[in-house]
Amino acid sequence: MRRSRIRRNSQASGSKRKLLGWLVLLSLLFGLVEFGQPFDLALRNLRDKARAQPTSGKVVVVGIDDKALAQVGPWQWNRRELASLTEGLFAAGADRVFFDLYFKPMERGGDRKFVEAVARHPGRVFVASGLDNYSRPGQSVPILPMPEIAGKAETVSVMRWIHYWNGATTVSYRRQFGSHDVRSMEAAIAGVDGNRGEEFPIDYSYRISSVPYISAADILSGKVQANALKGKAVIVGVNSALLEDIFVAPGQGRVAGVFVIAIGAETLLKQPPIGLGWIPPWLFAVGTTAWFVFGRRRRIATAIGAAGIAALLAFPLLLEHFSIFVDVAPALFLAIVTMIIVGWQRFGAAKQSQGAINPVSGLKTVNALLREGLSDPNILVAVRLRRFADIVSTLPPDGERDLLGQIVSRLAMGAGQAQLLHGDDGNFFWLMPEAELASVVDRFKALQLIFRNPIRVSEKSFDVEVFFGVDREIHMPLSHRLASALAAAHAASEEGGCWKIHDPSATGAREWALSLLGELDQAIDAGHIWVAYQPKMELATGAIVGAEALVRWTHATRGPIDPAEFVEMAERHGRIDRLTAFVLNDAARAAAAAVAYDPGFAISVNISPQLLATREVVDMVRRVLRKHRLPASALVLEITETAAMVEGQTALKLLEELRAMGVELSIDDYGTGMSTLAYLRRIPANELKVDKRFAASLLSSPEDQAVMRSTIELAHTLGMHVVAEGVETAETLQMLRAMGCEIGQGYHIGRPMEWLSFMDIFSPRPSRAADG
């Protein structure tokens, strides 16, 4: 046994070494080919934003911009203009002037003027050099200033490596152009130097918007503010989209190249930065991932792995405060991929071995049963405990064990010699021969009687109800049978019985309901789902002043389907938005036609409480009003009276927004829920719709008459008018009119009908309306 364990441990260790080796090699290649550069760039952008800071103001950019081009003329300018610009800069107090411009020979007189201007300021003018990679294919030709200028000004490099995203992240301190070894312009501005080929990272945390900027036009016109350039290093460069010297500054957008030089100089002015690359963080990741993979204490190893990833994300931000820059993409790749793969392996292993014994009850679990086999010749009994989770939630930490102990001892009397299995959420199971089914039914009833005696736990008494389900499909997999038996127990609970046998044929109804859901969209498109309109009468005048839009479904094979069935199904499965949008659109179309006859006409549409959880209903209403050019007051949204809305701040805000649009709001089915005066005051409704059960018994019930009268008075006090549903007789209509109810709706006034039929009876003139 010991040798076997040693062998397994050795194999596991070898597998871990192999996995880590491959991941280390893959991450090394990841770094060498710079595959993680976009990720490193994104991380550096985030860190730059976290460290965003203004520039020192010691470097000023003078731009040859659109304003200067309009004043002087198109680029390139005669060197006389640049000579004037140079004199103007020094006259304004500039300390040094750096031209991000190439100076090849041009017009002789202008060149001479510029050389003379430079000569008057020895050691204070710097001109650009670079490489031409385009004029000679396959060759890089140095671009150097003409000799007359080179002898009077220092030549500096403006070359940098441009990445695929049209931006630079590093600059060389020095470059070699032919026989010329020159400093970079950034190094010359900052007064630092380095070895040829040695690079420093550009710190883009400096906000380019904070770089002092002056148009060359203002320098030439002498409109520079006093002290704007005094003692400053000035970089002169083009700053116009027309001149195409545009680059991407990470996190700051497209800018002229002269600003990138300014930010590079600011980086060096603080202190020469150190770029460590990606190797040091990668070595750190190798160490932490090795600890994570081979650590014996998993919690500590996991904590170290997570801390390593956190350090790789956080430490670069700290280091950059000290001008130390690192790349972490290869290291993060190694650490994160290792944690995901190893964590997934450990999770899978834990899932394979978990749950053989329930730690609280001590019973064998359903998982253990499933691992033993896929079928069993015995029938399966499921026990469902109602309110088990509610009871456990009220107990102290050690109370659940006591509760389960008493439950198991009682169930054991019904299970007999069978082994009791513990499922989830307080469910239990056992297997037994089918021959015992007749006798066990009596035990089910006996157990239900036993459980009527309260269970005492922690000096509290709890009523625990039990229900039983039986599955006899021995040819089915146990996983299927467990669900079937539990569903039968649930059905027994819903029906108020003691036990129930799972009936496979009963699944047909569920399948039919699910198939209806799948047909819903097609039914809308095919016209099988349509909208009926039930008239609403103004009781004082007898005029038809509105209608309620009621959705209907005439199925191709089943015929008319009860709206409650498919509306509830749409709500339960997240499809109520499509159904509501269809009804709203049809109702708005109909209302627009009716408003042409009677501007006061309004159509009511029911809105599911689920739609009041997001802004979708507001956008939906706004769209249909705009589409059909319908006045908002012609649309009434009926909100079902529900306790959930009392606590729903989101719903209240949406209702207030709808009301502000001018849409009418109605509290539907009033009297069936749990509305309070506070509830009615909070909802910004202007209509109260009383449930039809009160109107139905109005003539025979003095109590309902009192309720109706007080409801009408309450609504009027709150500034709402009242709609009574269920007006089935002329006598009911007359009584409601006498009570002061404004609007009635019911079969006596009119049944739900198609819109064309509704328009046949609709008239805005009171003389044509039936008054019952």
CSV table of N, CA and C in Angstrom, one decimal, residues 594-653:
chain,number,residue,atom,x,y,z
A,594,ALA,N,-58.6,56.0,-33.5
A,594,ALA,CA,-59.7,56.5,-32.7
A,594,ALA,C,-59.6,57.9,-32.3
A,595,VAL,N,-58.4,58.4,-32.0
A,595,VAL,CA,-58.2,59.8,-31.6
A,595,VAL,C,-58.6,60.7,-32.7
A,596,ALA,N,-58.6,60.3,-34.0
A,596,ALA,CA,-59.0,61.1,-35.1
A,596,ALA,C,-60.5,61.4,-35.0
A,597,TYR,N,-61.3,60.5,-34.4
A,597,TYR,CA,-62.7,60.8,-34.1
A,597,TYR,C,-63.0,61.5,-32.8
A,598,ASP,N,-62.2,61.1,-31.8
A,598,ASP,CA,-62.4,61.6,-30.4
A,598,ASP,C,-61.1,61.9,-29.8
A,599,PRO,N,-60.6,63.1,-29.7
A,599,PRO,CA,-59.3,63.4,-29.1
A,599,PRO,C,-59.2,62.9,-27.7
A,600,GLY,N,-60.2,62.7,-26.9
A,600,GLY,CA,-60.2,62.2,-25.6
A,600,GLY,C,-60.1,60.7,-25.4
A,601,PHE,N,-60.1,60.0,-26.5
A,601,PHE,CA,-60.1,58.5,-26.5
A,601,PHE,C,-58.7,58.0,-26.0
A,602,ALA,N,-58.8,56.9,-25.2
A,602,ALA,CA,-57.5,56.3,-24.7
A,602,ALA,C,-57.7,54.8,-24.7
A,603,ILE,N,-56.6,54.1,-25.0
A,603,ILE,CA,-56.5,52.6,-24.9
A,603,ILE,C,-55.6,52.2,-23.8
A,604,SER,N,-56.0,51.2,-23.1
A,604,SER,CA,-55.3,50.7,-21.9
A,604,SER,C,-54.5,49.4,-22.3
A,605,VAL,N,-53.3,49.3,-21.8
A,605,VAL,CA,-52.4,48.1,-22.1
A,605,VAL,C,-51.9,47.6,-20.8
A,606,ASN,N,-52.0,46.3,-20.5
A,606,ASN,CA,-51.4,45.8,-19.3
A,606,ASN,C,-49.9,45.7,-19.4
A,607,ILE,N,-49.2,46.0,-18.3
A,607,ILE,CA,-47.7,46.0,-18.3
A,607,ILE,C,-47.3,45.0,-17.2
A,608,SER,N,-46.5,44.0,-17.5
A,608,SER,CA,-46.0,43.0,-16.5
A,608,SER,C,-45.1,43.7,-15.6
A,609,PRO,N,-45.2,43.4,-14.3
A,609,PRO,CA,-44.2,43.9,-13.3
A,609,PRO,C,-42.7,43.6,-13.7
A,610,GLN,N,-42.5,42.5,-14.4
A,610,GLN,CA,-41.1,42.2,-14.8
A,610,GLN,C,-40.5,43.3,-15.7
A,611,LEU,N,-41.3,43.9,-16.4
A,611,LEU,CA,-40.8,45.0,-17.4
A,611,LEU,C,-40.4,46.2,-16.6
A,612,LEU,N,-40.8,46.3,-15.4
A,612,LEU,CA,-40.5,47.6,-14.6
A,612,LEU,C,-39.2,47.4,-13.9
A,613,ALA,N,-38.4,46.4,-14.2
A,613,ALA,CA,-37.1,46.2,-13.6
A,613,ALA,C,-36.0,46.9,-14.4
A,614,THR,N,-36.3,47.2,-15.7
A,614,THR,CA,-35.3,47.9,-16.5
A,614,THR,C,-36.0,49.0,-17.3
A,615,ARG,N,-35.2,49.8,-18.0
A,615,ARG,CA,-35.7,51.0,-18.7
A,615,ARG,C,-36.4,50.6,-20.0
A,616,GLU,N,-36.4,49.3,-20.3
A,616,GLU,CA,-36.9,48.8,-21.6
A,616,GLU,C,-38.3,49.3,-21.9
A,617,VAL,N,-39.1,49.2,-20.9
A,617,VAL,CA,-40.5,49.6,-21.1
A,617,VAL,C,-40.7,51.1,-21.4
A,618,VAL,N,-39.8,51.9,-20.9
A,618,VAL,CA,-39.9,53.4,-21.2
A,618,VAL,C,-39.5,53.6,-22.7
A,619,ASP,N,-38.4,52.9,-23.1
A,619,ASP,CA,-38.0,53.0,-24.5
A,619,ASP,C,-39.1,52.4,-25.4
A,620,MET,N,-39.7,51.3,-25.0
A,620,MET,CA,-40.7,50.7,-25.8
A,620,MET,C,-41.9,51.7,-26.0
A,621,VAL,N,-42.4,52.3,-24.9
A,621,VAL,CA,-43.5,53.2,-25.0
A,621,VAL,C,-43.1,54.4,-25.9
A,622,ARG,N,-41.9,55.0,-25.7
A,622,ARG,CA,-41.5,56.1,-26.5
A,622,ARG,C,-41.5,55.8,-28.0
A,623,ARG,N,-41.0,54.6,-28.3
A,623,ARG,CA,-40.9,54.2,-29.7
A,623,ARG,C,-42.3,54.2,-30.4
A,624,VAL,N,-43.3,53.5,-29.7
A,624,VAL,CA,-44.6,53.4,-30.3
A,624,VAL,C,-45.4,54.7,-30.4
A,625,LEU,N,-45.1,55.6,-29.4
A,625,LEU,CA,-45.8,56.9,-29.5
A,625,LEU,C,-45.2,57.7,-30.7
A,626,ARG,N,-43.9,57.6,-30.9
A,626,ARG,CA,-43.3,58.3,-32.0
A,626,ARG,C,-43.7,57.7,-33.3
A,627,LYS,N,-43.7,56.4,-33.4
A,627,LYS,CA,-44.0,55.7,-34.6
A,627,LYS,C,-45.4,56.0,-35.1
A,628,HIS,N,-46.4,56.0,-34.2
A,628,HIS,CA,-47.8,56.2,-34.6
A,628,HIS,C,-48.3,57.7,-34.4
A,629,ARG,N,-47.3,58.6,-34.0
A,629,ARG,CA,-47.7,60.0,-33.7
A,629,ARG,C,-48.9,60.1,-32.8
A,630,LEU,N,-48.8,59.3,-31.8
A,630,LEU,CA,-49.9,59.2,-30.8
A,630,LEU,C,-49.7,60.1,-29.6
A,631,PRO,N,-50.7,61.0,-29.2
A,631,PRO,CA,-50.5,61.7,-28.0
A,631,PRO,C,-50.3,60.8,-26.8
A,632,ALA,N,-49.4,61.1,-25.9
A,632,ALA,CA,-49.1,60.2,-24.8
A,632,ALA,C,-50.4,60.0,-23.9
A,633,SER,N,-51.2,61.0,-23.8
A,633,SER,CA,-52.4,60.9,-23.0
A,633,SER,C,-53.4,59.9,-23.5
A,634,ALA,N,-53.3,59.4,-24.8
A,634,ALA,CA,-54.2,58.4,-25.4
A,634,ALA,C,-53.7,57.0,-25.0
A,635,LEU,N,-52.7,56.9,-24.2
A,635,LEU,CA,-52.2,55.5,-23.8
A,635,LEU,C,-52.2,55.4,-22.3
A,636,VAL,N,-52.9,54.4,-21.9
A,636,VAL,CA,-53.0,54.1,-20.4
A,636,VAL,C,-52.3,52.8,-20.2
A,637,LEU,N,-51.3,52.8,-19.2
A,637,LEU,CA,-50.6,51.6,-18.9
A,637,LEU,C,-51.2,51.1,-17.6
A,638,GLU,N,-51.7,49.8,-17.6
A,638,GLU,CA,-52.3,49.2,-16.4
A,638,GLU,C,-51.2,48.4,-15.7
A,639,ILE,N,-50.9,48.8,-14.4
A,639,ILE,CA,-49.9,48.2,-13.6
A,639,ILE,C,-50.6,47.3,-12.5
A,640,THR,N,-50.4,46.0,-12.6
A,640,THR,CA,-51.0,45.1,-11.7
A,640,THR,C,-50.7,45.4,-10.2
A,641,GLU,N,-51.7,45.4,-9.4
A,641,GLU,CA,-51.5,45.6,-7.9
A,641,GLU,C,-50.6,44.5,-7.4
A,642,THR,N,-49.4,44.8,-6.9
A,642,THR,CA,-48.5,43.8,-6.4
A,642,THR,C,-47.6,44.3,-5.3
A,643,ALA,N,-47.3,43.4,-4.3
A,643,ALA,CA,-46.5,43.9,-3.2
A,643,ALA,C,-45.1,44.1,-3.6
A,644,ALA,N,-44.6,43.5,-4.7
A,644,ALA,CA,-43.2,43.7,-5.1
A,644,ALA,C,-43.0,45.1,-5.5
A,645,MET,N,-44.0,45.8,-6.1
A,645,MET,CA,-43.8,47.2,-6.5
A,645,MET,C,-43.7,48.1,-5.4
A,646,VAL,N,-44.2,47.7,-4.2
A,646,VAL,CA,-44.1,48.6,-3.1
A,646,VAL,C,-42.6,48.9,-2.7
A,647,GLU,N,-41.8,47.9,-2.9
A,647,GLU,CA,-40.4,48.0,-2.5
A,647,GLU,C,-39.5,48.3,-3.7
A,648,GLY,N,-40.1,48.4,-4.9
A,648,GLY,CA,-39.2,48.5,-6.1
A,648,GLY,C,-39.0,50.0,-6.4
A,649,GLN,N,-37.9,50.5,-5.9
A,649,GLN,CA,-37.5,51.9,-6.2
A,649,GLN,C,-37.3,52.1,-7.7
A,650,THR,N,-36.7,51.1,-8.4
A,650,THR,CA,-36.5,51.3,-9.8
A,650,THR,C,-37.8,51.4,-10.5
A,651,ALA,N,-38.8,50.5,-10.1
A,651,ALA,CA,-40.1,50.6,-10.8
A,651,ALA,C,-40.8,51.9,-10.6
A,652,LEU,N,-40.7,52.5,-9.3
A,652,LEU,CA,-41.3,53.8,-9.1
A,652,LEU,C,-40.7,54.9,-9.9
A,653,LYS,N,-39.4,54.8,-10.1
A,653,LYS,CA,-38.7,55.9,-10.9
A,653,LYS,C,-39.2,55.8,-12.4
